[in-house]
Amino acid sequence: MAGMMYWYADERNNAETILQKVLTLNREKTALFFSLFCVKNERMEAAELWIAQFMQEQNAQQIYAGFILILNMMAAGFLSTEMANEISDTLTRWGSELAENPAVEEAQEDAWKNFMKGLSRQRYPRFCILSSLMCFQIRRTQKNC
């Protein structure tokens, strides 16, 4: 916030000093914060530079939860076509990387199985019946459920 105050007060040196400090603390959060701040202040060129910085910190297997804010900006039409295409290309590349990794598929199956097993039969009786039928079908065709 101090960096914002210096920026508003047109104290460039102080703003840059603060910015360098916060970038060393957490690049992801800083880039996300400044991208949102720039969008709010209609500084789209600067916002896209911050989004590019944020995207450099991401990878297919560990995406920061704040990424949903970038997707929301993209869906709302705040980003240029070029930036939206870059994000879309990155998502496509990540999808391909994950699809080629059998450990990811196995982990996802385990997560869904654990989720299904955790559902209360009393609270979701119809869903538990459906889940049991799906497990029976999976057992017949592939692995144990």
PDB file of C-alpha atoms in Angstrom:
ATOM      1  CA  MET A   1       0.000   0.000   0.000  1.00  0.00           C
ATOM      2  CA  ALA A   2       2.894   2.323   0.698  1.00  0.00           C
ATOM      3  CA  GLY A   3       4.000   1.853  -2.896  1.00  0.00           C
ATOM      4  CA  MET A   4       0.550   2.937  -4.072  1.00  0.00           C
ATOM      5  CA  MET A   5       0.704   6.054  -1.946  1.00  0.00           C
ATOM      6  CA  TYR A   6       4.118   6.962  -3.346  1.00  0.00           C
ATOM      7  CA  TRP A   7       2.852   6.273  -6.849  1.00  0.00           C
ATOM      8  CA  TYR A   8      -0.164   8.552  -6.339  1.00  0.00           C
ATOM      9  CA  ALA A   9       2.081  11.224  -4.834  1.00  0.00           C
ATOM     10  CA  ASP A  10       4.336  10.949  -7.902  1.00  0.00           C
ATOM     11  CA  GLU A  11       7.345   9.959  -5.785  1.00  0.00           C
ATOM     12  CA  ARG A  12       8.890   7.566  -8.271  1.00  0.00           C
ATOM     13  CA  ASN A  13      12.086   6.716  -6.351  1.00  0.00           C
ATOM     14  CA  ASN A  14      10.219   5.777  -3.173  1.00  0.00           C
ATOM     15  CA  ALA A  15       7.616   3.830  -5.137  1.00  0.00           C
ATOM     16  CA  GLU A  16      10.318   1.836  -6.952  1.00  0.00           C
ATOM     17  CA  THR A  17      12.167   1.103  -3.689  1.00  0.00           C
ATOM     18  CA  ILE A  18       8.997  -0.244  -2.072  1.00  0.00           C
ATOM     19  CA  LEU A  19       8.155  -2.199  -5.221  1.00  0.00           C
ATOM     20  CA  GLN A  20      11.536  -3.948  -5.240  1.00  0.00           C
ATOM     21  CA  LYS A  21      11.045  -4.923  -1.589  1.00  0.00           C
ATOM     22  CA  VAL A  22       7.604  -6.436  -2.097  1.00  0.00           C
ATOM     23  CA  LEU A  23       8.715  -8.271  -5.228  1.00  0.00           C
ATOM     24  CA  THR A  24      11.330 -10.074  -3.158  1.00  0.00           C
ATOM     25  CA  LEU A  25       8.675 -11.072  -0.610  1.00  0.00           C
ATOM     26  CA  ASN A  26       6.143 -12.610  -3.021  1.00  0.00           C
ATOM     27  CA  ARG A  27       6.321 -12.064  -6.785  1.00  0.00           C
ATOM     28  CA  GLU A  28       2.991 -13.791  -7.489  1.00  0.00           C
ATOM     29  CA  LYS A  29       0.895 -11.768  -5.083  1.00  0.00           C
ATOM     30  CA  THR A  30       2.644  -8.534  -5.979  1.00  0.00           C
ATOM     31  CA  ALA A  31       2.134  -9.043  -9.715  1.00  0.00           C
ATOM     32  CA  LEU A  32      -1.501 -10.007  -9.183  1.00  0.00           C
ATOM     33  CA  PHE A  33      -2.150  -7.027  -6.913  1.00  0.00           C
ATOM     34  CA  PHE A  34      -0.595  -4.550  -9.317  1.00  0.00           C
ATOM     35  CA  SER A  35      -2.386  -6.059 -12.312  1.00  0.00           C
ATOM     36  CA  LEU A  36      -5.727  -5.591 -10.524  1.00  0.00           C
ATOM     37  CA  PHE A  37      -4.747  -2.106  -9.417  1.00  0.00           C
ATOM     38  CA  CYS A  38      -3.806  -1.131 -12.977  1.00  0.00           C
ATOM     39  CA  VAL A  39      -7.035  -2.535 -14.425  1.00  0.00           C
ATOM     40  CA  LYS A  40      -9.020  -0.597 -11.815  1.00  0.00           C
ATOM     41  CA  ASN A  41      -7.171   2.579 -12.827  1.00  0.00           C
ATOM     42  CA  GLU A  42      -7.612   1.834 -16.547  1.00  0.00           C
ATOM     43  CA  ARG A  43      -3.878   1.418 -17.175  1.00  0.00           C
ATOM     44  CA  MET A  44      -4.254  -1.623 -19.383  1.00  0.00           C
ATOM     45  CA  GLU A  45      -0.769  -1.666 -20.844  1.00  0.00           C
ATOM     46  CA  ALA A  46       0.758  -1.725 -17.355  1.00  0.00           C
ATOM     47  CA  ALA A  47      -1.825  -4.292 -16.209  1.00  0.00           C
ATOM     48  CA  GLU A  48      -0.809  -6.641 -18.987  1.00  0.00           C
ATOM     49  CA  LEU A  49       2.863  -6.301 -18.069  1.00  0.00           C
ATOM     50  CA  TRP A  50       1.984  -7.320 -14.514  1.00  0.00           C
ATOM     51  CA  ILE A  51      -0.168 -10.193 -15.776  1.00  0.00           C
ATOM     52  CA  ALA A  52       2.750 -11.411 -17.893  1.00  0.00           C
ATOM     53  CA  GLN A  53       4.932 -11.269 -14.762  1.00  0.00           C
ATOM     54  CA  PHE A  54       2.305 -13.209 -12.808  1.00  0.00           C
ATOM     55  CA  MET A  55       2.031 -15.857 -15.547  1.00  0.00           C
ATOM     56  CA  GLN A  56       5.795 -16.421 -15.469  1.00  0.00           C
ATOM     57  CA  GLU A  57       5.457 -17.528 -11.860  1.00  0.00           C
ATOM     58  CA  GLN A  58       2.817 -20.181 -12.673  1.00  0.00           C
ATOM     59  CA  ASN A  59       3.118 -23.777 -13.853  1.00  0.00           C
ATOM     60  CA  ALA A  60       0.657 -26.477 -14.852  1.00  0.00           C
ATOM     61  CA  GLN A  61       0.861 -28.419 -11.607  1.00  0.00           C
ATOM     62  CA  GLN A  62       0.814 -25.547  -9.153  1.00  0.00           C
ATOM     63  CA  ILE A  63      -1.336 -22.571 -10.059  1.00  0.00           C
ATOM     64  CA  TYR A  64      -1.828 -19.823  -7.480  1.00  0.00           C
ATOM     65  CA  ALA A  65      -5.491 -19.519  -6.459  1.00  0.00           C
ATOM     66  CA  GLY A  66      -5.518 -15.862  -7.508  1.00  0.00           C
ATOM     67  CA  PHE A  67      -5.249 -17.015 -11.116  1.00  0.00           C
ATOM     68  CA  ILE A  68      -9.059 -17.048 -11.180  1.00  0.00           C
ATOM     69  CA  LEU A  69      -8.917 -13.225 -11.047  1.00  0.00           C
ATOM     70  CA  ILE A  70      -6.848 -13.186 -14.245  1.00  0.00           C
ATOM     71  CA  LEU A  71      -9.385 -15.502 -15.897  1.00  0.00           C
ATOM     72  CA  ASN A  72     -12.205 -13.210 -14.739  1.00  0.00           C
ATOM     73  CA  MET A  73     -10.457 -10.182 -16.273  1.00  0.00           C
ATOM     74  CA  MET A  74     -10.028 -12.144 -19.480  1.00  0.00           C
ATOM     75  CA  ALA A  75     -13.674 -13.279 -19.527  1.00  0.00           C
ATOM     76  CA  ALA A  76     -14.912  -9.755 -18.808  1.00  0.00           C
ATOM     77  CA  GLY A  77     -13.007  -8.431 -21.814  1.00  0.00           C
ATOM     78  CA  PHE A  78     -10.562  -6.247 -19.887  1.00  0.00           C
ATOM     79  CA  LEU A  79      -7.515  -7.745 -21.586  1.00  0.00           C
ATOM     80  CA  SER A  80      -6.304  -7.187 -25.119  1.00  0.00           C
ATOM     81  CA  THR A  81      -6.835  -9.919 -27.682  1.00  0.00           C
ATOM     82  CA  GLU A  82      -3.101 -10.612 -27.668  1.00  0.00           C
ATOM     83  CA  MET A  83      -2.966 -11.078 -23.891  1.00  0.00           C
ATOM     84  CA  ALA A  84      -6.115 -13.219 -23.886  1.00  0.00           C
ATOM     85  CA  ASN A  85      -4.590 -15.383 -26.629  1.00  0.00           C
ATOM     86  CA  GLU A  86      -1.342 -15.741 -24.661  1.00  0.00           C
ATOM     87  CA  ILE A  87      -3.253 -16.906 -21.589  1.00  0.00           C
ATOM     88  CA  SER A  88      -5.361 -19.264 -23.690  1.00  0.00           C
ATOM     89  CA  ASP A  89      -2.238 -20.726 -25.315  1.00  0.00           C
ATOM     90  CA  THR A  90      -0.677 -21.210 -21.881  1.00  0.00           C
ATOM     91  CA  LEU A  91      -3.782 -23.019 -20.628  1.00  0.00           C
ATOM     92  CA  THR A  92      -3.754 -25.267 -23.701  1.00  0.00           C
ATOM     93  CA  ARG A  93      -0.079 -26.063 -23.171  1.00  0.00           C
ATOM     94  CA  TRP A  94      -0.690 -26.829 -19.498  1.00  0.00           C
ATOM     95  CA  GLY A  95      -3.590 -29.117 -20.404  1.00  0.00           C
ATOM     96  CA  SER A  96      -1.355 -31.050 -22.782  1.00  0.00           C
ATOM     97  CA  GLU A  97       1.401 -31.338 -20.171  1.00  0.00           C
ATOM     98  CA  LEU A  98      -1.036 -32.656 -17.577  1.00  0.00           C
ATOM     99  CA  ALA A  99      -2.706 -35.062 -20.012  1.00  0.00           C
ATOM    100  CA  GLU A 100       0.676 -36.628 -20.804  1.00  0.00           C
ATOM    101  CA  ASN A 101       1.459 -37.282 -17.140  1.00  0.00           C
ATOM    102  CA  PRO A 102      -0.066 -40.563 -15.846  1.00  0.00           C
ATOM    103  CA  ALA A 103       0.680 -39.618 -12.231  1.00  0.00           C
ATOM    104  CA  VAL A 104      -1.591 -36.581 -12.581  1.00  0.00           C
ATOM    105  CA  GLU A 105      -4.448 -38.721 -13.890  1.00  0.00           C
ATOM    106  CA  GLU A 106      -4.012 -41.215 -11.056  1.00  0.00           C
ATOM    107  CA  ALA A 107      -3.923 -38.427  -8.445  1.00  0.00           C
ATOM    108  CA  GLN A 108      -7.096 -36.920  -9.908  1.00  0.00           C
ATOM    109  CA  GLU A 109      -8.872 -40.276  -9.812  1.00  0.00           C
ATOM    110  CA  ASP A 110      -7.820 -40.749  -6.180  1.00  0.00           C
ATOM    111  CA  ALA A 111      -9.044 -37.265  -5.276  1.00  0.00           C
ATOM    112  CA  TRP A 112     -12.452 -37.927  -6.836  1.00  0.00           C
ATOM    113  CA  LYS A 113     -12.725 -41.349  -5.161  1.00  0.00           C
ATOM    114  CA  ASN A 114     -11.922 -39.832  -1.769  1.00  0.00           C
ATOM    115  CA  PHE A 115     -14.433 -37.062  -2.377  1.00  0.00           C
ATOM    116  CA  MET A 116     -17.149 -39.558  -3.321  1.00  0.00           C
ATOM    117  CA  LYS A 117     -16.405 -41.747  -0.299  1.00  0.00           C
ATOM    118  CA  GLY A 118     -16.598 -38.707   1.956  1.00  0.00           C
ATOM    119  CA  LEU A 119     -20.155 -37.887   0.994  1.00  0.00           C
ATOM    120  CA  SER A 120     -22.650 -38.673   3.695  1.00  0.00           C
ATOM    121  CA  ARG A 121     -25.211 -41.344   2.744  1.00  0.00           C
ATOM    122  CA  GLN A 122     -27.781 -39.582   4.923  1.00  0.00           C
ATOM    123  CA  ARG A 123     -27.246 -36.181   3.371  1.00  0.00           C
ATOM    124  CA  TYR A 124     -26.927 -37.326  -0.282  1.00  0.00           C
ATOM    125  CA  PRO A 125     -28.611 -40.750  -0.515  1.00  0.00           C
ATOM    126  CA  ARG A 126     -29.360 -40.581  -4.251  1.00  0.00           C
ATOM    127  CA  PHE A 127     -25.860 -39.458  -5.087  1.00  0.00           C
ATOM    128  CA  CYS A 128     -24.366 -42.290  -3.020  1.00  0.00           C
ATOM    129  CA  ILE A 129     -26.460 -44.816  -4.942  1.00  0.00           C
ATOM    130  CA  LEU A 130     -25.273 -43.318  -8.217  1.00  0.00           C
ATOM    131  CA  SER A 131     -21.702 -43.319  -6.930  1.00  0.00           C
ATOM    132  CA  SER A 132     -21.961 -47.007  -5.998  1.00  0.00           C
ATOM    133  CA  LEU A 133     -23.297 -47.862  -9.445  1.00  0.00           C
ATOM    134  CA  MET A 134     -20.458 -45.933 -11.070  1.00  0.00           C
ATOM    135  CA  CYS A 135     -17.894 -47.761  -8.928  1.00  0.00           C
ATOM    136  CA  PHE A 136     -19.446 -51.101  -9.883  1.00  0.00           C
ATOM    137  CA  GLN A 137     -19.183 -50.172 -13.554  1.00  0.00           C
ATOM    138  CA  ILE A 138     -15.567 -49.030 -13.153  1.00  0.00           C
ATOM    139  CA  ARG A 139     -14.661 -52.269 -11.343  1.00  0.00           C
ATOM    140  CA  ARG A 140     -16.125 -54.292 -14.170  1.00  0.00           C
ATOM    141  CA  THR A 141     -14.147 -52.418 -16.792  1.00  0.00           C
ATOM    142  CA  GLN A 142     -10.936 -51.168 -15.164  1.00  0.00           C
ATOM    143  CA  LYS A 143      -9.670 -50.706 -11.645  1.00  0.00           C
ATOM    144  CA  ASN A 144     -11.124 -51.124  -8.198  1.00  0.00           C
ATOM    145  CA  CYS A 145     -13.183 -48.251  -6.911  1.00  0.00           C
TER     146      CYS A 145
END
